[in-house]
mmCIF file of C-alpha atoms in Angstrom:
data_model
loop_
_atom_site.group_PDB
_atom_site.id
_atom_site.type_symbol
_atom_site.label_atom_id
_atom_site.label_comp_id
_atom_site.label_asym_id
_atom_site.label_seq_id
_atom_site.Cartn_x
_atom_site.Cartn_y
_atom_site.Cartn_z
ATOM 1 C CA UNK A 1 0.000 0.000 0.000
ATOM 2 C CA UNK A 2 1.293 3.428 -0.914
ATOM 3 C CA UNK A 3 -0.212 5.340 1.975
ATOM 4 C CA UNK A 4 -2.857 8.038 2.174
ATOM 5 C CA UNK A 5 -3.349 9.949 -1.058
ATOM 6 C CA UNK A 6 -5.110 13.248 -1.651
ATOM 7 C CA UNK A 7 -6.234 14.967 -4.820
ATOM 8 C CA UNK A 8 -5.748 17.537 -6.059
ATOM 9 C CA UNK A 9 -2.515 18.594 -4.407
ATOM 10 C CA UNK A 10 -3.158 22.247 -5.171
ATOM 11 C CA UNK A 11 -6.327 24.138 -5.923
ATOM 12 C CA UNK A 12 -6.711 27.806 -6.769
ATOM 13 C CA UNK A 13 -10.247 29.080 -6.897
ATOM 14 C CA UNK A 14 -12.096 32.354 -6.925
ATOM 15 C CA UNK A 15 -14.125 33.468 -3.956
ATOM 16 C CA UNK A 16 -17.638 32.154 -4.143
ATOM 17 C CA UNK A 17 -16.800 29.020 -6.096
ATOM 18 C CA UNK A 18 -17.307 25.486 -4.801
ATOM 19 C CA UNK A 19 -14.394 23.076 -4.447
ATOM 20 C CA UNK A 20 -14.180 19.369 -3.700
ATOM 21 C CA UNK A 21 -11.199 17.425 -2.415
ATOM 22 C CA UNK A 22 -10.711 13.692 -2.354
ATOM 23 C CA UNK A 23 -8.880 11.492 0.134
ATOM 24 C CA UNK A 24 -8.022 7.835 -0.362
ATOM 25 C CA UNK A 25 -7.002 6.289 2.952
ATOM 26 C CA UNK A 26 -4.866 3.226 3.530
ATOM 27 C CA UNK A 27 -7.115 0.403 2.405
ATOM 28 C CA UNK A 28 -7.727 -1.461 5.672
ATOM 29 C CA UNK A 29 -8.166 1.675 7.784
ATOM 30 C CA UNK A 30 -11.634 2.183 9.171
ATOM 31 C CA UNK A 31 -11.193 5.716 10.509
ATOM 32 C CA UNK A 32 -10.649 8.753 8.356
ATOM 33 C CA UNK A 33 -10.032 12.306 9.562
ATOM 34 C CA UNK A 34 -9.995 15.706 7.955
ATOM 35 C CA UNK A 35 -7.828 18.478 9.355
ATOM 36 C CA UNK A 36 -7.085 22.018 8.260
ATOM 37 C CA UNK A 37 -3.675 23.578 8.698
ATOM 38 C CA UNK A 38 -2.721 27.213 8.242
ATOM 39 C CA UNK A 39 0.774 28.647 8.194
ATOM 40 C CA UNK A 40 2.502 28.422 11.539
ATOM 41 C CA UNK A 41 -0.227 26.336 13.127
ATOM 42 C CA UNK A 42 -0.748 22.710 13.921
ATOM 43 C CA UNK A 43 -3.461 20.729 12.169
ATOM 44 C CA UNK A 44 -6.986 21.614 13.349
ATOM 45 C CA UNK A 45 -9.564 18.862 13.467
ATOM 46 C CA UNK A 46 -12.566 19.241 11.150
ATOM 47 C CA UNK A 47 -14.397 15.930 11.091
ATOM 48 C CA UNK A 48 -13.940 12.194 11.181
ATOM 49 C CA UNK A 49 -15.561 9.015 9.928
ATOM 50 C CA UNK A 50 -15.665 5.510 11.229
ATOM 51 C CA UNK A 51 -16.364 3.449 8.142
ATOM 52 C CA UNK A 52 -19.105 5.410 6.357
ATOM 53 C CA UNK A 53 -20.520 7.095 9.459
ATOM 54 C CA UNK A 54 -19.544 10.678 10.196
ATOM 55 C CA UNK A 55 -19.182 10.586 13.963
ATOM 56 C CA UNK A 56 -17.917 14.010 14.915
ATOM 57 C CA UNK A 57 -17.713 17.485 13.436
ATOM 58 C CA UNK A 58 -15.762 20.406 14.770
ATOM 59 C CA UNK A 59 -17.409 23.745 15.411
ATOM 60 C CA UNK A 60 -14.898 25.006 12.831
ATOM 61 C CA UNK A 61 -16.890 23.178 10.196
ATOM 62 C CA UNK A 62 -19.437 25.722 9.044
ATOM 63 C CA UNK A 63 -22.525 24.900 7.009
ATOM 64 C CA UNK A 64 -20.511 25.568 3.861
ATOM 65 C CA UNK A 65 -18.407 22.486 4.537
ATOM 66 C CA UNK A 66 -19.633 18.970 3.955
ATOM 67 C CA UNK A 67 -17.830 15.670 3.987
ATOM 68 C CA UNK A 68 -18.818 12.212 2.867
ATOM 69 C CA UNK A 69 -17.395 8.738 2.916
ATOM 70 C CA UNK A 70 -20.064 6.869 0.976
ATOM 71 C CA UNK A 71 -18.727 3.329 1.025
ATOM 72 C CA UNK A 72 -16.348 3.559 3.921
ATOM 73 C CA UNK A 73 -13.404 3.881 1.584
ATOM 74 C CA UNK A 74 -12.481 7.219 0.008
ATOM 75 C CA UNK A 75 -13.826 10.494 1.354
ATOM 76 C CA UNK A 76 -14.647 13.861 -0.163
ATOM 77 C CA UNK A 77 -14.634 17.270 1.467
ATOM 78 C CA UNK A 78 -16.636 19.971 -0.267
ATOM 79 C CA UNK A 79 -16.504 23.663 0.473
ATOM 80 C CA UNK A 80 -19.309 25.745 -0.966
ATOM 81 C CA UNK A 81 -19.117 29.481 -1.641
ATOM 82 C CA UNK A 82 -15.452 29.632 -0.754
ATOM 83 C CA UNK A 83 -14.103 32.583 1.208
ATOM 84 C CA UNK A 84 -10.556 33.878 1.440
ATOM 85 C CA UNK A 85 -10.398 32.609 5.014
ATOM 86 C CA UNK A 86 -10.759 29.077 3.674
ATOM 87 C CA UNK A 87 -7.263 29.262 2.196
ATOM 88 C CA UNK A 88 -5.269 26.571 3.973
ATOM 89 C CA UNK A 89 -3.786 23.112 3.658
ATOM 90 C CA UNK A 90 -6.446 20.426 4.032
ATOM 91 C CA UNK A 91 -5.014 17.241 5.440
ATOM 92 C CA UNK A 92 -6.568 13.815 5.509
ATOM 93 C CA UNK A 93 -5.431 11.101 7.897
ATOM 94 C CA UNK A 94 -6.474 7.516 8.431
ATOM 95 C CA UNK A 95 -6.012 4.836 11.036
ATOM 96 C CA UNK A 96 -7.171 1.415 12.063
ATOM 97 C CA UNK A 97 -8.754 2.002 15.414
ATOM 98 C CA UNK A 98 -8.097 -0.392 18.248
ATOM 99 C CA UNK A 99 -8.844 -0.205 21.908
ATOM 100 C CA UNK A 100 -5.890 1.986 22.650
ATOM 101 C CA UNK A 101 -4.340 5.066 21.218
ATOM 102 C CA UNK A 102 -3.328 4.664 17.628
ATOM 103 C CA UNK A 103 -1.198 6.487 15.144
ATOM 104 C CA UNK A 104 -2.764 8.519 12.390
ATOM 105 C CA UNK A 105 -1.227 8.373 8.933
ATOM 106 C CA UNK A 106 -1.444 11.674 7.117
ATOM 107 C CA UNK A 107 -1.721 12.311 3.421
ATOM 108 C CA UNK A 108 0.277 15.006 1.610
ATOM 109 C CA UNK A 109 -2.595 17.475 1.770
ATOM 110 C CA UNK A 110 -4.475 19.695 -0.652
ATOM 111 C CA UNK A 111 -3.391 23.314 -0.608
ATOM 112 C CA UNK A 112 -6.353 25.594 -1.283
ATOM 113 C CA UNK A 113 -5.876 29.196 -2.330
ATOM 114 C CA UNK A 114 -8.970 31.359 -2.586
ATOM 115 C CA UNK A 115 -8.422 34.561 -4.562
ATOM 116 C CA UNK B 1 -7.725 23.044 25.179
ATOM 117 C CA UNK B 2 -4.887 23.463 22.708
ATOM 118 C CA UNK B 3 -1.626 22.203 24.233
ATOM 119 C CA UNK B 4 1.192 24.693 24.556
ATOM 120 C CA UNK B 5 4.538 23.810 23.051
ATOM 121 C CA UNK B 6 7.876 25.299 24.003
ATOM 122 C CA UNK B 7 10.163 26.521 22.710
ATOM 123 C CA UNK B 8 8.574 27.896 19.548
ATOM 124 C CA UNK B 9 11.834 27.449 17.663
ATOM 125 C CA UNK B 10 15.292 26.087 18.273
ATOM 126 C CA UNK B 11 18.487 26.068 16.245
ATOM 127 C CA UNK B 12 21.042 23.335 16.845
ATOM 128 C CA UNK B 13 24.376 22.263 15.496
ATOM 129 C CA UNK B 14 24.627 18.672 14.340
ATOM 130 C CA UNK B 15 25.284 16.448 17.335
ATOM 131 C CA UNK B 16 23.639 18.726 19.905
ATOM 132 C CA UNK B 17 20.651 17.763 22.020
ATOM 133 C CA UNK B 18 17.222 19.365 22.291
ATOM 134 C CA UNK B 19 14.112 19.078 24.430
ATOM 135 C CA UNK B 20 10.651 20.070 23.248
ATOM 136 C CA UNK B 21 7.854 20.407 25.774
ATOM 137 C CA UNK B 22 4.098 20.034 25.431
ATOM 138 C CA UNK B 23 1.822 21.175 28.249
ATOM 139 C CA UNK B 24 -1.922 20.943 28.664
ATOM 140 C CA UNK B 25 -4.380 22.623 31.013
ATOM 141 C CA UNK B 26 -6.542 19.500 30.859
ATOM 142 C CA UNK B 27 -5.866 15.983 32.062
ATOM 143 C CA UNK B 28 -4.496 13.906 29.219
ATOM 144 C CA UNK B 29 -4.991 10.315 28.209
ATOM 145 C CA UNK B 30 -2.347 10.221 25.514
ATOM 146 C CA UNK B 31 0.168 12.375 23.731
ATOM 147 C CA UNK B 32 1.210 11.879 20.116
ATOM 148 C CA UNK B 33 4.325 13.347 18.557
ATOM 149 C CA UNK B 34 4.665 14.139 14.852
ATOM 150 C CA UNK B 35 7.345 15.758 12.730
ATOM 151 C CA UNK B 36 6.489 17.741 9.631
ATOM 152 C CA UNK B 37 8.944 18.926 7.033
ATOM 153 C CA UNK B 38 8.085 21.927 4.901
ATOM 154 C CA UNK B 39 5.464 21.059 2.296
ATOM 155 C CA UNK B 40 5.113 17.486 3.498
ATOM 156 C CA UNK B 41 2.644 15.495 5.577
ATOM 157 C CA UNK B 42 3.158 15.111 9.324
ATOM 158 C CA UNK B 43 4.997 11.893 10.093
ATOM 159 C CA UNK B 44 4.174 9.917 13.224
ATOM 160 C CA UNK B 45 6.978 9.568 15.771
ATOM 161 C CA UNK B 46 5.439 7.997 18.868
ATOM 162 C CA UNK B 47 2.475 7.754 21.225
ATOM 163 C CA UNK B 48 2.643 7.975 24.995
ATOM 164 C CA UNK B 49 -0.242 6.735 27.082
ATOM 165 C CA UNK B 50 -1.356 7.769 30.528
ATOM 166 C CA UNK B 51 0.895 6.045 33.025
ATOM 167 C CA UNK B 52 4.085 8.049 32.845
ATOM 168 C CA UNK B 53 5.827 5.809 30.400
ATOM 169 C CA UNK B 54 8.822 6.769 28.401
ATOM 170 C CA UNK B 55 9.398 5.668 24.856
ATOM 171 C CA UNK B 56 12.090 6.020 22.333
ATOM 172 C CA UNK B 57 13.624 4.799 19.179
ATOM 173 C CA UNK B 58 17.025 5.579 17.816
ATOM 174 C CA UNK B 59 18.034 8.885 19.375
ATOM 175 C CA UNK B 60 14.524 10.288 19.850
ATOM 176 C CA UNK B 61 12.641 9.571 23.045
ATOM 177 C CA UNK B 62 9.748 11.048 24.967
ATOM 178 C CA UNK B 63 8.231 11.072 28.414
ATOM 179 C CA UNK B 64 4.712 11.709 29.678
ATOM 180 C CA UNK B 65 4.038 13.055 33.153
ATOM 181 C CA UNK B 66 0.295 12.764 33.631
ATOM 182 C CA UNK B 67 0.329 14.587 36.961
ATOM 183 C CA UNK B 68 1.914 17.606 35.361
ATOM 184 C CA UNK B 69 -0.148 17.107 32.182
ATOM 185 C CA UNK B 70 3.063 17.433 30.268
ATOM 186 C CA UNK B 71 5.104 15.543 27.731
ATOM 187 C CA UNK B 72 8.666 16.135 26.610
ATOM 188 C CA UNK B 73 10.398 15.024 23.434
ATOM 189 C CA UNK B 74 14.145 14.447 23.653
ATOM 190 C CA UNK B 75 16.371 14.548 20.606
ATOM 191 C CA UNK B 76 19.942 13.499 21.266
ATOM 192 C CA UNK B 77 22.943 13.829 18.996
ATOM 193 C CA UNK B 78 20.766 15.623 16.452
ATOM 194 C CA UNK B 79 21.157 14.915 12.753
ATOM 195 C CA UNK B 80 20.409 17.158 9.797
ATOM 196 C CA UNK B 81 17.390 14.965 9.047
ATOM 197 C CA UNK B 82 15.812 15.980 12.377
ATOM 198 C CA UNK B 83 15.049 19.428 11.007
ATOM 199 C CA UNK B 84 11.355 20.179 10.759
ATOM 200 C CA UNK B 85 8.422 21.274 12.852
ATOM 201 C CA UNK B 86 7.464 19.033 15.743
ATOM 202 C CA UNK B 87 3.849 18.871 16.855
ATOM 203 C CA UNK B 88 2.326 17.271 19.878
ATOM 204 C CA UNK B 89 -1.252 16.100 19.610
ATOM 205 C CA UNK B 90 -3.325 15.241 22.636
ATOM 206 C CA UNK B 91 -6.269 13.019 23.518
ATOM 207 C CA UNK B 92 -8.183 13.980 26.619
ATOM 208 C CA UNK B 93 -9.683 10.602 27.429
ATOM 209 C CA UNK B 94 -9.383 6.941 26.557
ATOM 210 C CA UNK B 95 -11.762 5.940 23.860
ATOM 211 C CA UNK B 96 -12.256 9.526 22.846
ATOM 212 C CA UNK B 97 -13.600 9.728 19.407
ATOM 213 C CA UNK B 98 -10.231 10.143 17.981
ATOM 214 C CA UNK B 99 -9.533 13.672 17.007
ATOM 215 C CA UNK B 100 -6.224 14.981 18.170
ATOM 216 C CA UNK B 101 -5.772 18.516 19.451
ATOM 217 C CA UNK B 102 -2.429 19.744 18.148
ATOM 218 C CA UNK B 103 -0.128 22.392 19.524
ATOM 219 C CA UNK B 104 1.275 25.153 17.349
ATOM 220 C CA UNK B 105 4.526 23.329 16.805
ATOM 221 C CA UNK B 106 8.205 23.764 17.535
ATOM 222 C CA UNK B 107 10.438 24.519 14.580
ATOM 223 C CA UNK B 108 13.762 22.715 14.838
ATOM 224 C CA UNK B 109 16.650 23.629 12.574
ATOM 225 C CA UNK B 110 19.793 21.519 12.637
ATOM 226 C CA UNK B 111 22.835 23.125 11.046
ATOM 227 C CA UNK B 112 25.994 21.316 9.920
#
């Protein structure tokens, strides 16, 4: 397995446009996370899935953001009516959850620039 | 709830040692350490669970003091490849739904 992949790697869009990002986790991983990272900050949690169920959403995730993981495999994150404040790196991570703490494997990220 | 990391940045010469601290105002169940190089994904280093254990591999080790709600990452005999930004991520409780709360990072630069 080649790890977590994300597409596209870079996206430039105009304010007000919709964008969609895709994340393909490591194949046997049942948990998938979305984070947002801005310059000089650590990753900020947005939402996560266990299989196809979206179990938690951060208060950071406004109504303009929606995420899906339809078959418990890949996931998409859509941002509607983008704003300049949405410019950031969007990171996806996956893990196989066990009873104890577990490492998250991050993808390379999608860098979004809203002009 | 965001953990506080210190120092914010450190510059080392190859072979020198460094300590990076991660402190929380909340009781912690686990602390995760990641390293991120510019333009790349964070890479997992290690997890420390409640219980005060210490872990390490190669010349990087970490400790977790649950009473102080603090973890420290120790880098000994630093190598050029250690350069990057180190993040701690915290879980507040066992079985928490999984999202990590990350600190702002400590930028480590190792010079030859």
